[in-house]
Short mmCIF file of C-alpha atoms and ligand atoms in Angstrom, two decimals:
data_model
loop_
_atom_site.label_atom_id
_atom_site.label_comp_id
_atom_site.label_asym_id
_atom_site.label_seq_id
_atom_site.Cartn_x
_atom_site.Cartn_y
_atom_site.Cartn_z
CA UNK D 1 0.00 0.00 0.00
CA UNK D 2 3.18 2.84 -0.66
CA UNK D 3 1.15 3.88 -3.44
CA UNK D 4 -1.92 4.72 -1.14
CA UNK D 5 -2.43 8.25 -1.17
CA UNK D 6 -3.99 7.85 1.99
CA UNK D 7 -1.00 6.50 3.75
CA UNK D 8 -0.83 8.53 6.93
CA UNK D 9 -4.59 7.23 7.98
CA UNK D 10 -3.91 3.43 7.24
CA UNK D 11 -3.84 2.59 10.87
CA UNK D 12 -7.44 4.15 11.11
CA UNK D 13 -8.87 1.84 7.94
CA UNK D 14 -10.95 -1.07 8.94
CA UNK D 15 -9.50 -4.19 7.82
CA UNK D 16 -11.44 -7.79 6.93
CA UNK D 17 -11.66 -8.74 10.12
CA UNK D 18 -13.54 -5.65 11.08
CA UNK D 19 -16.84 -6.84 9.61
CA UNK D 20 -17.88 -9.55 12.20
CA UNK D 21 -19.54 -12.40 10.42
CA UNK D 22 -19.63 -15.54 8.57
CA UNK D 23 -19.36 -13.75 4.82
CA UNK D 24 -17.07 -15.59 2.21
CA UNK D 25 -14.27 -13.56 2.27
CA UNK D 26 -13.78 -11.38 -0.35
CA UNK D 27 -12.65 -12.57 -4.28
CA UNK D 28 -8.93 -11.81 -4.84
CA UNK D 29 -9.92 -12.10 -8.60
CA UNK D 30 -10.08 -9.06 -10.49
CA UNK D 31 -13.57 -9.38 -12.69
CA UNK D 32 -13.46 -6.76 -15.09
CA UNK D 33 -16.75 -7.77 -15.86
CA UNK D 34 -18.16 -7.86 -12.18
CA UNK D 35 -19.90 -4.09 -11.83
CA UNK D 36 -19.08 -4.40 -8.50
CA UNK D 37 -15.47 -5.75 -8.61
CA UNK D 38 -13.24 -2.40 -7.68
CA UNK D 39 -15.71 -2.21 -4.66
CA UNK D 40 -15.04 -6.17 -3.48
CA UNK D 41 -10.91 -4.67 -3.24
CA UNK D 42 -12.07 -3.10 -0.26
CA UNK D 43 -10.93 -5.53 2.63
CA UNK D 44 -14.31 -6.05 4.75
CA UNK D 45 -16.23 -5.19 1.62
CA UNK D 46 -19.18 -7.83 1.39
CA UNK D 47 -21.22 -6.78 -1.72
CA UNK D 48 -23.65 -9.74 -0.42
CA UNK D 49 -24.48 -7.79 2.54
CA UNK D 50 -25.42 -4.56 0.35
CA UNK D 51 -27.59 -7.03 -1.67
CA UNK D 52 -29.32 -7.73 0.87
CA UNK D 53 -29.89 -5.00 2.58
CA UNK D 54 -32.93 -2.43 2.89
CA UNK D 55 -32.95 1.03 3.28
CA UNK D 56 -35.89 3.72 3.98
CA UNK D 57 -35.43 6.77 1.88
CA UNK D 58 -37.21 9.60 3.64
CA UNK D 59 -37.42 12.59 1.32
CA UNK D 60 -36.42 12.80 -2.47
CA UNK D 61 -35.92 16.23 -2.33
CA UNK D 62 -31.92 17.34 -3.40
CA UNK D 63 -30.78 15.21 -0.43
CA UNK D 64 -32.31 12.37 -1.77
CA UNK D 65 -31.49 12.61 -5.45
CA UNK D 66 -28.02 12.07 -4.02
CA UNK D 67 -28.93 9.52 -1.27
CA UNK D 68 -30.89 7.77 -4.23
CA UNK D 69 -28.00 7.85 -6.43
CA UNK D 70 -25.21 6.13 -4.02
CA UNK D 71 -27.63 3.76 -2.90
CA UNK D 72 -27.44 2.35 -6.41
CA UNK D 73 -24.53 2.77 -7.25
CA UNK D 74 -23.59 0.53 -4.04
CA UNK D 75 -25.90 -1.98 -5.03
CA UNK D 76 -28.30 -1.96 -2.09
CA UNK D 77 -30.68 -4.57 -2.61
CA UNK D 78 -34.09 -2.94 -1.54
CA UNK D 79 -35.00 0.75 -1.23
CA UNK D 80 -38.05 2.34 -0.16
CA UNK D 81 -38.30 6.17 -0.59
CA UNK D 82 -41.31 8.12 0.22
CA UNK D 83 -41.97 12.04 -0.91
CA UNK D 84 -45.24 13.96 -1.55
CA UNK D 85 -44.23 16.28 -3.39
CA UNK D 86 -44.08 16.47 -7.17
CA UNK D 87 -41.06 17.53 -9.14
CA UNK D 88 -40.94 21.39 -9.97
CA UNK D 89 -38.98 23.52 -12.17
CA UNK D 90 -37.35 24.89 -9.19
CA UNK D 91 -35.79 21.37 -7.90
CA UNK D 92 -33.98 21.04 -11.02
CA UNK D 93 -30.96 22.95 -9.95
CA UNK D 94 -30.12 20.51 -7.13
CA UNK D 95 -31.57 17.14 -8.27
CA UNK D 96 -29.19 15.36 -9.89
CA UNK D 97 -32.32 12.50 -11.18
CA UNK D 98 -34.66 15.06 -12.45
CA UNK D 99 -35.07 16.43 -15.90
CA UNK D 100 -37.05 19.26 -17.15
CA UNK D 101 -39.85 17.06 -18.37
CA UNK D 102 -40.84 15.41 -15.07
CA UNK D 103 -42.60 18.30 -13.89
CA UNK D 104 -45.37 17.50 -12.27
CA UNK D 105 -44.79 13.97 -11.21
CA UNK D 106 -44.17 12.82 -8.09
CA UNK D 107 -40.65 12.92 -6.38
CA UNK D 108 -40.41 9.59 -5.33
CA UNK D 109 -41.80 7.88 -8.64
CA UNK D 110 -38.94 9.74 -10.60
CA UNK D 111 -36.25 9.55 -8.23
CA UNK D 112 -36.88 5.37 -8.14
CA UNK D 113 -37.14 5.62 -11.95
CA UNK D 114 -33.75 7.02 -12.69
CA UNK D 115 -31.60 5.63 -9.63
CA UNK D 116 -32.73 2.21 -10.90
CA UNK D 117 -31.73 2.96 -14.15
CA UNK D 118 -28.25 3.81 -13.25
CA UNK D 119 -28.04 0.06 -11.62
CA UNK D 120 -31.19 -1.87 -12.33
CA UNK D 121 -29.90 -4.42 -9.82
CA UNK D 122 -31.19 -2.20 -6.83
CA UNK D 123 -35.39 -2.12 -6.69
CA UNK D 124 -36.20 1.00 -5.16
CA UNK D 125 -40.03 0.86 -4.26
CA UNK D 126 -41.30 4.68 -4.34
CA UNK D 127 -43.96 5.46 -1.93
CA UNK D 128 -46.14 8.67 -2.70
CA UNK D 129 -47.29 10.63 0.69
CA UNK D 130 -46.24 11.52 4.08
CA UNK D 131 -43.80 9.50 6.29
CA UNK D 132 -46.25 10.63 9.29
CA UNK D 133 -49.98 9.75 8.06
CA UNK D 134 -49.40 7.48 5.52
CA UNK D 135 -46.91 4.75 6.48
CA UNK D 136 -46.53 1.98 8.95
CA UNK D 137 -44.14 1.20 11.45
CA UNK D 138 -43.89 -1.78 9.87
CA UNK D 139 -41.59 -0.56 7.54
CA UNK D 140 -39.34 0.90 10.07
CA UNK D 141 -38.82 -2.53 11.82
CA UNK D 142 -38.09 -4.16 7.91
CA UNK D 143 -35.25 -1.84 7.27
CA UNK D 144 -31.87 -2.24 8.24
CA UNK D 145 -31.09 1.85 8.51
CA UNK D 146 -33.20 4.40 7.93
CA UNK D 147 -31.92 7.95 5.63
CA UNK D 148 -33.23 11.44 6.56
CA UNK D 149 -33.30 13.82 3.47
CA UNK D 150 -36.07 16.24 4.99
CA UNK D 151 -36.49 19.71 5.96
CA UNK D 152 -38.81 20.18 8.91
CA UNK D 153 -38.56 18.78 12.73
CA UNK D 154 -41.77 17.78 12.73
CA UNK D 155 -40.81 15.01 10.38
CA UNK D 156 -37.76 14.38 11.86
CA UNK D 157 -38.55 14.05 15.19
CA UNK D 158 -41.23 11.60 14.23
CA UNK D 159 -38.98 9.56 12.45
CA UNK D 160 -36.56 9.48 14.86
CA UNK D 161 -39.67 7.72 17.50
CA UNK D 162 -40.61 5.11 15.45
CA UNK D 163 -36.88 4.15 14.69
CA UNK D 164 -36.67 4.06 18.49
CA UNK D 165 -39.57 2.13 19.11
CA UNK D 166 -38.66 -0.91 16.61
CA UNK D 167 -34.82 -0.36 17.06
CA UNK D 168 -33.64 0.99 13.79
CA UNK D 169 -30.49 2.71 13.45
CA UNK D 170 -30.73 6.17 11.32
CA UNK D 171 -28.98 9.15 9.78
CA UNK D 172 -30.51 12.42 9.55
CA UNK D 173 -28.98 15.27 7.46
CA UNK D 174 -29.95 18.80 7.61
CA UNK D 175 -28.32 21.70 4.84
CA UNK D 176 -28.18 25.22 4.38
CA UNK D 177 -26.49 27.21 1.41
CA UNK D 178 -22.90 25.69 1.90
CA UNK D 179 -23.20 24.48 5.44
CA UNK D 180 -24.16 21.15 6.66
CA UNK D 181 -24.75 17.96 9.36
CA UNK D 182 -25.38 14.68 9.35
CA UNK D 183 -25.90 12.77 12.35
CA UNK D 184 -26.24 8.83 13.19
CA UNK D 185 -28.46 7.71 15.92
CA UNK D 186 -28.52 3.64 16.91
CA UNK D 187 -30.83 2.92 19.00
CA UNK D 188 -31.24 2.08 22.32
CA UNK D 189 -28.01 3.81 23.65
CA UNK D 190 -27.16 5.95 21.43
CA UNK D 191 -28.26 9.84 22.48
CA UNK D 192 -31.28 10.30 19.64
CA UNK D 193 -32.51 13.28 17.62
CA UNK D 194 -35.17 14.68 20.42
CA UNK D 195 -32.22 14.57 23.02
CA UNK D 196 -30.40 17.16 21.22
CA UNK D 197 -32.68 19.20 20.31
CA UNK D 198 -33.14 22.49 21.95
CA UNK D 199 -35.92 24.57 23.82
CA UNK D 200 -35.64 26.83 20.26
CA UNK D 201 -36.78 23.55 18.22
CA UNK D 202 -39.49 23.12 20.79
CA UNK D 203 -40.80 26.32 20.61
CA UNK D 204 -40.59 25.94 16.98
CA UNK D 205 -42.97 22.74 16.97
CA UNK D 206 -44.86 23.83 19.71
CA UNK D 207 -45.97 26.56 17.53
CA UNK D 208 -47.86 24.03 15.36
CA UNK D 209 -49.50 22.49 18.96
CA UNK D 210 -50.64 25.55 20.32
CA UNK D 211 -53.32 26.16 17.79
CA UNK D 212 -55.77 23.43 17.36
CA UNK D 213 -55.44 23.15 13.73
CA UNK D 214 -52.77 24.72 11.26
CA UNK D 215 -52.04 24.24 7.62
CA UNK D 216 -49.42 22.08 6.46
CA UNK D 217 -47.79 24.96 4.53
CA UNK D 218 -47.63 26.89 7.72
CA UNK D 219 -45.64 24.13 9.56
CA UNK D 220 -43.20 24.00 7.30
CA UNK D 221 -40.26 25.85 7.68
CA UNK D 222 -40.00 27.75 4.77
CA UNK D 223 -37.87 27.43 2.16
CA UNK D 224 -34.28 26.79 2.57
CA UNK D 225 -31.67 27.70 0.12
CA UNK D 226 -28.65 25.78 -0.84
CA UNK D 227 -26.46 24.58 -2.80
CA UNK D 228 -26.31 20.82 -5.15
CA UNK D 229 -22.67 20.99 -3.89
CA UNK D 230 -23.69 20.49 -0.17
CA UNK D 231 -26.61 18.33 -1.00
CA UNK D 232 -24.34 16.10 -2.59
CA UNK D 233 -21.40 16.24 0.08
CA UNK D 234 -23.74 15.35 2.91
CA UNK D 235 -26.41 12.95 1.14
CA UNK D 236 -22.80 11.59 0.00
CA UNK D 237 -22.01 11.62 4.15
CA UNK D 238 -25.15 9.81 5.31
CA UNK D 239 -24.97 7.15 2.67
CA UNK D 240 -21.37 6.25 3.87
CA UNK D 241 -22.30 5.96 7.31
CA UNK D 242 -24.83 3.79 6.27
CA UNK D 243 -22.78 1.54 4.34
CA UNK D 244 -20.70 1.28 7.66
CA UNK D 245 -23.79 0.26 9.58
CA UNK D 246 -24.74 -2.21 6.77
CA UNK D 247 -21.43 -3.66 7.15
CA UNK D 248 -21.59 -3.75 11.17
CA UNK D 249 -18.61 -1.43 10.99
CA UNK D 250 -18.67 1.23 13.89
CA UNK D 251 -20.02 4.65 13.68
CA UNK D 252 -20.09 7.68 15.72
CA UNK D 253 -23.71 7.11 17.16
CA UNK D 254 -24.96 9.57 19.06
CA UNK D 255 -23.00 12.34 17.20
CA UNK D 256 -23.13 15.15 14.86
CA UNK D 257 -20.70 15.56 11.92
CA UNK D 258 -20.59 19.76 11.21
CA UNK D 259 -19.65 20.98 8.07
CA UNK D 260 -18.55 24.24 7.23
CA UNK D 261 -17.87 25.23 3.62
CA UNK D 262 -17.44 28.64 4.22
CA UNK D 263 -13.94 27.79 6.13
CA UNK D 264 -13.85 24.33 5.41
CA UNK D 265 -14.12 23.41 8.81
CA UNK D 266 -15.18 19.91 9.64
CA UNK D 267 -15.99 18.49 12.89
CA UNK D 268 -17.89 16.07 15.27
CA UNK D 269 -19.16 16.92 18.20
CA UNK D 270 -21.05 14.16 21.03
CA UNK D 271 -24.62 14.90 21.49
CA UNK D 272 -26.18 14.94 25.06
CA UNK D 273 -28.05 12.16 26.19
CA UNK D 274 -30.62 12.44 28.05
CA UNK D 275 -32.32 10.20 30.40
CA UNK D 276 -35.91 11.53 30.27
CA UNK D 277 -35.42 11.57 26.83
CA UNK D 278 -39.44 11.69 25.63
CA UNK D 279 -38.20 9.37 21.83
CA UNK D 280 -36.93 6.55 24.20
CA UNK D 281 -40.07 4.36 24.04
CA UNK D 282 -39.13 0.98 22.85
CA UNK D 283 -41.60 -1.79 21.58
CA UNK D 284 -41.64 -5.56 21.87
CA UNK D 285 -41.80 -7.34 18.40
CA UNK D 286 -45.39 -7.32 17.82
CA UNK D 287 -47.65 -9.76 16.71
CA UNK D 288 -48.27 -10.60 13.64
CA UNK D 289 -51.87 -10.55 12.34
CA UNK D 290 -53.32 -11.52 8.75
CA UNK D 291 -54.97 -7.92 9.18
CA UNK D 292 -54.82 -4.85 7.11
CA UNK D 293 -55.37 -1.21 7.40
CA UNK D 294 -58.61 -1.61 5.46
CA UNK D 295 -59.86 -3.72 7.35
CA UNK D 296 -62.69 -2.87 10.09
CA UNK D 297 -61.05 -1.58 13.57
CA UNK D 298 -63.59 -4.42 15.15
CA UNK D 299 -61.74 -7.21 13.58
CA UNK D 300 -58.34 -6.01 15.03
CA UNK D 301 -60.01 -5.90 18.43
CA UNK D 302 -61.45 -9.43 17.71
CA UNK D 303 -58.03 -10.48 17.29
CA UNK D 304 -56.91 -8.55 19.68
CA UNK D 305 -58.98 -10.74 22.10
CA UNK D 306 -58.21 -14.40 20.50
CA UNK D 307 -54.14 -13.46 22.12
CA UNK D 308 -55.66 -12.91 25.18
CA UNK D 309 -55.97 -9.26 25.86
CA UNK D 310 -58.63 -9.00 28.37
CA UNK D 311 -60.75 -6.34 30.09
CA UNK D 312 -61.82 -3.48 27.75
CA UNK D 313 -59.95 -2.63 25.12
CA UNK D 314 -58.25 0.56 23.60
CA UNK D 315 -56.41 1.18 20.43
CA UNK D 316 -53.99 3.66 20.67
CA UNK D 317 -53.78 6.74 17.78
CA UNK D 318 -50.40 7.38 17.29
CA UNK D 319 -51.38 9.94 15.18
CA UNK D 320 -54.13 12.20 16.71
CA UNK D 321 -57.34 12.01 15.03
CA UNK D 322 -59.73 14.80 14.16
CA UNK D 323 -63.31 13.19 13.66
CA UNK D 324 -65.58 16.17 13.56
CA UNK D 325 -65.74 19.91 13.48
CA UNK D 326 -68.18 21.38 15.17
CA UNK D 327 -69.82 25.60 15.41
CA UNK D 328 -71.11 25.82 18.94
CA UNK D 329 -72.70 29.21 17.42
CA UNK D 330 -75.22 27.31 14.69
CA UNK D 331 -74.24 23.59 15.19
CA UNK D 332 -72.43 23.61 11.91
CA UNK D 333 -71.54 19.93 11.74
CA UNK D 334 -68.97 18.27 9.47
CA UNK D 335 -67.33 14.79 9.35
CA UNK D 336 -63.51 14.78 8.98
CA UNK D 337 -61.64 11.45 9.78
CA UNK D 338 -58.41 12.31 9.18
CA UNK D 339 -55.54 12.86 11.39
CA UNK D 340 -54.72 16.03 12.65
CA UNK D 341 -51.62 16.77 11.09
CA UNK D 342 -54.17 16.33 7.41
CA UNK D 343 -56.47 18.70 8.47
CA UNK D 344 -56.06 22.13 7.21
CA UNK D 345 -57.21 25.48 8.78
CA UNK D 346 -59.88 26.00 6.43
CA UNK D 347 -61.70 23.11 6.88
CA UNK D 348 -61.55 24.49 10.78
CA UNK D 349 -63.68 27.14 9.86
CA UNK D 350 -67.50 27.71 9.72
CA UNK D 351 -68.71 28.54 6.24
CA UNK D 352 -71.98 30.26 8.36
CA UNK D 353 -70.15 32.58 10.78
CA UNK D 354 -67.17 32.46 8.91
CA UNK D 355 -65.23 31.62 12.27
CA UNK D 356 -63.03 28.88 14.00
CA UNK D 357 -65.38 25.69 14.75
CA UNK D 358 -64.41 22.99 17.62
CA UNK D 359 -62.60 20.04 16.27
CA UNK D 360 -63.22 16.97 18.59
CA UNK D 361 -59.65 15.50 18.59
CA UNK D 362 -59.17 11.95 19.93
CA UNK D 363 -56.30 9.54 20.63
CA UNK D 364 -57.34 6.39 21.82
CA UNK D 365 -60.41 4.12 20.76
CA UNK D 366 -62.52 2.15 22.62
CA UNK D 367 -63.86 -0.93 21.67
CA UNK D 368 -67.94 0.29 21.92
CA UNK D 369 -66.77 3.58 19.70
CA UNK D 370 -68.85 4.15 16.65
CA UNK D 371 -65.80 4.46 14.86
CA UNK D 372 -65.16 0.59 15.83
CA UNK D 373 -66.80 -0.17 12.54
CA UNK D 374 -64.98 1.91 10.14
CA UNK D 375 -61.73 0.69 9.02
CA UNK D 376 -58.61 1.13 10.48
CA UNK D 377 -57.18 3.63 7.81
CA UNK D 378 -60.28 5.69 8.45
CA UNK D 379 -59.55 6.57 11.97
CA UNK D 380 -55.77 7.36 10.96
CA UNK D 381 -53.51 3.91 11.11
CA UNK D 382 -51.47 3.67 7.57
CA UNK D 383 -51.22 0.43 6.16
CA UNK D 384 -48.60 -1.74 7.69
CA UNK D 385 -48.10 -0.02 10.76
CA UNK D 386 -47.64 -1.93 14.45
CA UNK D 387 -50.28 -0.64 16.29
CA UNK D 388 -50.72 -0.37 20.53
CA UNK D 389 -54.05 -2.24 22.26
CA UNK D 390 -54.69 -1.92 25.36
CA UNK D 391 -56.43 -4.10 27.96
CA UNK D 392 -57.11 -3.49 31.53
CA UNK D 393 -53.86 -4.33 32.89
CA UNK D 394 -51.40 -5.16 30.02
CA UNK D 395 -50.41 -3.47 26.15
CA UNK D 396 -49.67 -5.89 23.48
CA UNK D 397 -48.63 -4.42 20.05
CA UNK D 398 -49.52 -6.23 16.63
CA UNK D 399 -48.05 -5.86 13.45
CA UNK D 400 -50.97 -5.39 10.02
CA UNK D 401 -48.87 -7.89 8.20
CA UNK D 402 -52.00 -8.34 5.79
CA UNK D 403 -50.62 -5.13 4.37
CA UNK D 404 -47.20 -6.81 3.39
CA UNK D 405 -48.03 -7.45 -0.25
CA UNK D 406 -49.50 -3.73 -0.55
CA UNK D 407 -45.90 -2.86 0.53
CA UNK D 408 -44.36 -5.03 -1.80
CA UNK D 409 -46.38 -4.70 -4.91
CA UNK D 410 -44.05 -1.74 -6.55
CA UNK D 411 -45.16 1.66 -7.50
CA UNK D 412 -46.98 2.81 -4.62
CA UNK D 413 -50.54 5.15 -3.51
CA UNK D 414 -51.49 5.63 -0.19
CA UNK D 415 -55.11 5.89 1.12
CA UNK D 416 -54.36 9.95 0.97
CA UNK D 417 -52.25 10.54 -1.79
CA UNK D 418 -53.25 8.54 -4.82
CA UNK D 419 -50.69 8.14 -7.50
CA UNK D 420 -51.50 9.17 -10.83
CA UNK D 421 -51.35 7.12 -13.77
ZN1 ZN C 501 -33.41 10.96 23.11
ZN1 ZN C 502 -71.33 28.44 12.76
#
């Protein structure tokens, strides 16, 4: 290795032995022909391992153009990636899989479209809505590492729960003109996204909470600017530490990677954990039931029962639910089941006196509800998601494994967000 230009860090480079595990060791045969075969010269390279691995893509937005993009070109077997937006004119600056004529289609259907044409090896399953409302936790568990390309803390510190609660390591990224982070949380130990974040963030979110019902455009945080060169540097950054997770290799959990292109400063800094961390709920593996989110909430119940659950039950909404807005001026009445978080202002406000009506917000279900007969993805659970029941004196959480094919079927809709044709 004299010829190594990167001599003077040899004794920090992970060596075969590194990646713990029963892997054939890597081909000492150079096959030109192999796409893969200058990557397999990497000592604790194991190509087999990126095969069969699966990532969740959060975000195609410029971060995840580029996330997209190495994740093929690596050769990871199985990528999900969910956006809701649709390509603009205005993403085409930073998105390295765009082109002028996708305007108007959705984010995730292109970006899966183009990064699987660069290796068609890699199936990359896009998924069309919002990582809150509209998929499981399911998915979360399935993955080995999940990749942050968003912009808002809402979304982020959502994610970062249910990778706690099914133990699923991620790596969030956030950018600004030529500055950026990216920082890798592994669950359980690791100090997590909602442990660093400060009273500013949760003033910031807390915004949103205060006021019964806000638009989605007014929770987001506006538009940030930057640049494809620091898209591409950290999407480049998150995909690496990725690849090291994939590979069992160690990473900085628990940290935060700082980039400054103004000075070209890098550094890592620890985050604080902390104890009464609020993100640190974990779940057992659930149960696996033949159910899915279309089916009626009174059949998960039933089942719910048939394990043994006793006592009256609950089902726990994850994701609060508004089921009605009320007027108390007129009695203005109008049907809503959706969750909060889908609900925008206007629909908040009565078209008689033209002000505010009551939503009625709930968060748990009983089993004599009305809404016991509607089906699950009408009182907010996505399809494939692990869902909470409780009984009088014990929880038991069960996975809507009848949604599994839905997942797996390819170009994706969800319940909210059709796809177009
Ligand atoms: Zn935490
Ligand atoms: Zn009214």
């Amino acid at each position: 290795m004299d010829d190594s230009p990167l001599t003077f860090l040899d004794e920090e480079l992970p060596d075969a032995e590194s990646v713990a595990d029963t892997d054939a060791p890597p081909s000492l045969i150079i096959d030109d022909a192999d796409r893969y075969s200058r990557l397999r010269l990497i000592p604790w390279w194991r190509q087999e391992r990126l095969a069969a691995a699966r990532v969740l893509v959060v975000g195609a937005g410029a971060l995840g153009n580029e996330v997209l993009k190495n994740l093929a070109l690596l050769g990871v077997g199985t990528v999900y990636v969910i956006d809701l937006d649709d390509v603009e004119p205005s993403n085409l600056s930073r998105s390295v899989l765009f082109r002028t004529e996708d305007g108007g289609r959705g984010k995730a259907e292109v970006g899966a479209q183009r990064a699987t044409e660069i290796n068609p090896d890699v199936r990359i399953i896009p998924l069309k809505g919002d990582v809150i409302t509209d998929v499981g936790l399911g998915l979360f568990a399935d993955v080995d590492v999940v990749i942050g390309c968003l912009d808002n803390r809402e979304a982020r510190l959502w994610v970062n729960r249910q990778c706690w609660k099914v133990g699923t390591p991620w790596v969030d990224s956030g950018i600004q003109e030529i500055q950026g982070v990216v920082k890798v949380f592994v669950p359980p130990d690791s100090a997590c996204y909602e442990c660093a974040m400060t009273e500013r963030d949760y003033q910031l979110l807390n915004l949103r909470y205060s006021c019964p019902l806000l638009r989605r455009d007014q929770i987001m945080e506006g538009k940030v600017p930057t640049a494809p060169t620091i898209a591409s540097m950290m999407g480049a950054l998150e995909v690496q530490e990725a690849l090291k997770i994939i590979h069992g290799l160690p990473v900085a959990a628990g940290s935060a990677m700082v980039f400054n292109g103004v000075t070209n400063q890098f550094y890592t800094t620890r985050l604080p954990f902390r104890p009464d961390c609020l993100s640190h709920e974990t779940y057992p593996k659930p149960i696996e039931l033949p159910l899915g989110a279309l089916r009626p909430v009174a059949d998960l119940f039933a089942a719910a029962r048939q394990t043994g659950l006793a006592g009256p039950l609950t089902l726990a909404l994850e994701r609060e639910l508004v089921v009605s807005i009320d007027c108390p001026r007129c009695g203005w009445h109008s049907e809503i089941h959706r969750p909060r978080t889908r609900v925008s202002q206007a629909e908040s406000i009565c078209p008689t006196c033209n002000e505010p009506a009551q939503p009625e917000i709930v968060s748990a279900l009983a089993e004599d509800s009305p809404l016991a007969t509607r089906a699950l993805a009408d009182v907010g659970i996505p399809h494939y998601d692990i869902v909470r029941v409780d009984g009088v004196d014990e929880s038991a959480f069960f996975l809507l494994a009848g949604d599994r094919g839905w997942l797996e079927a390819g170009p994706q809709e969800t319940p909210n967000h059709p796809m177009r044709a």
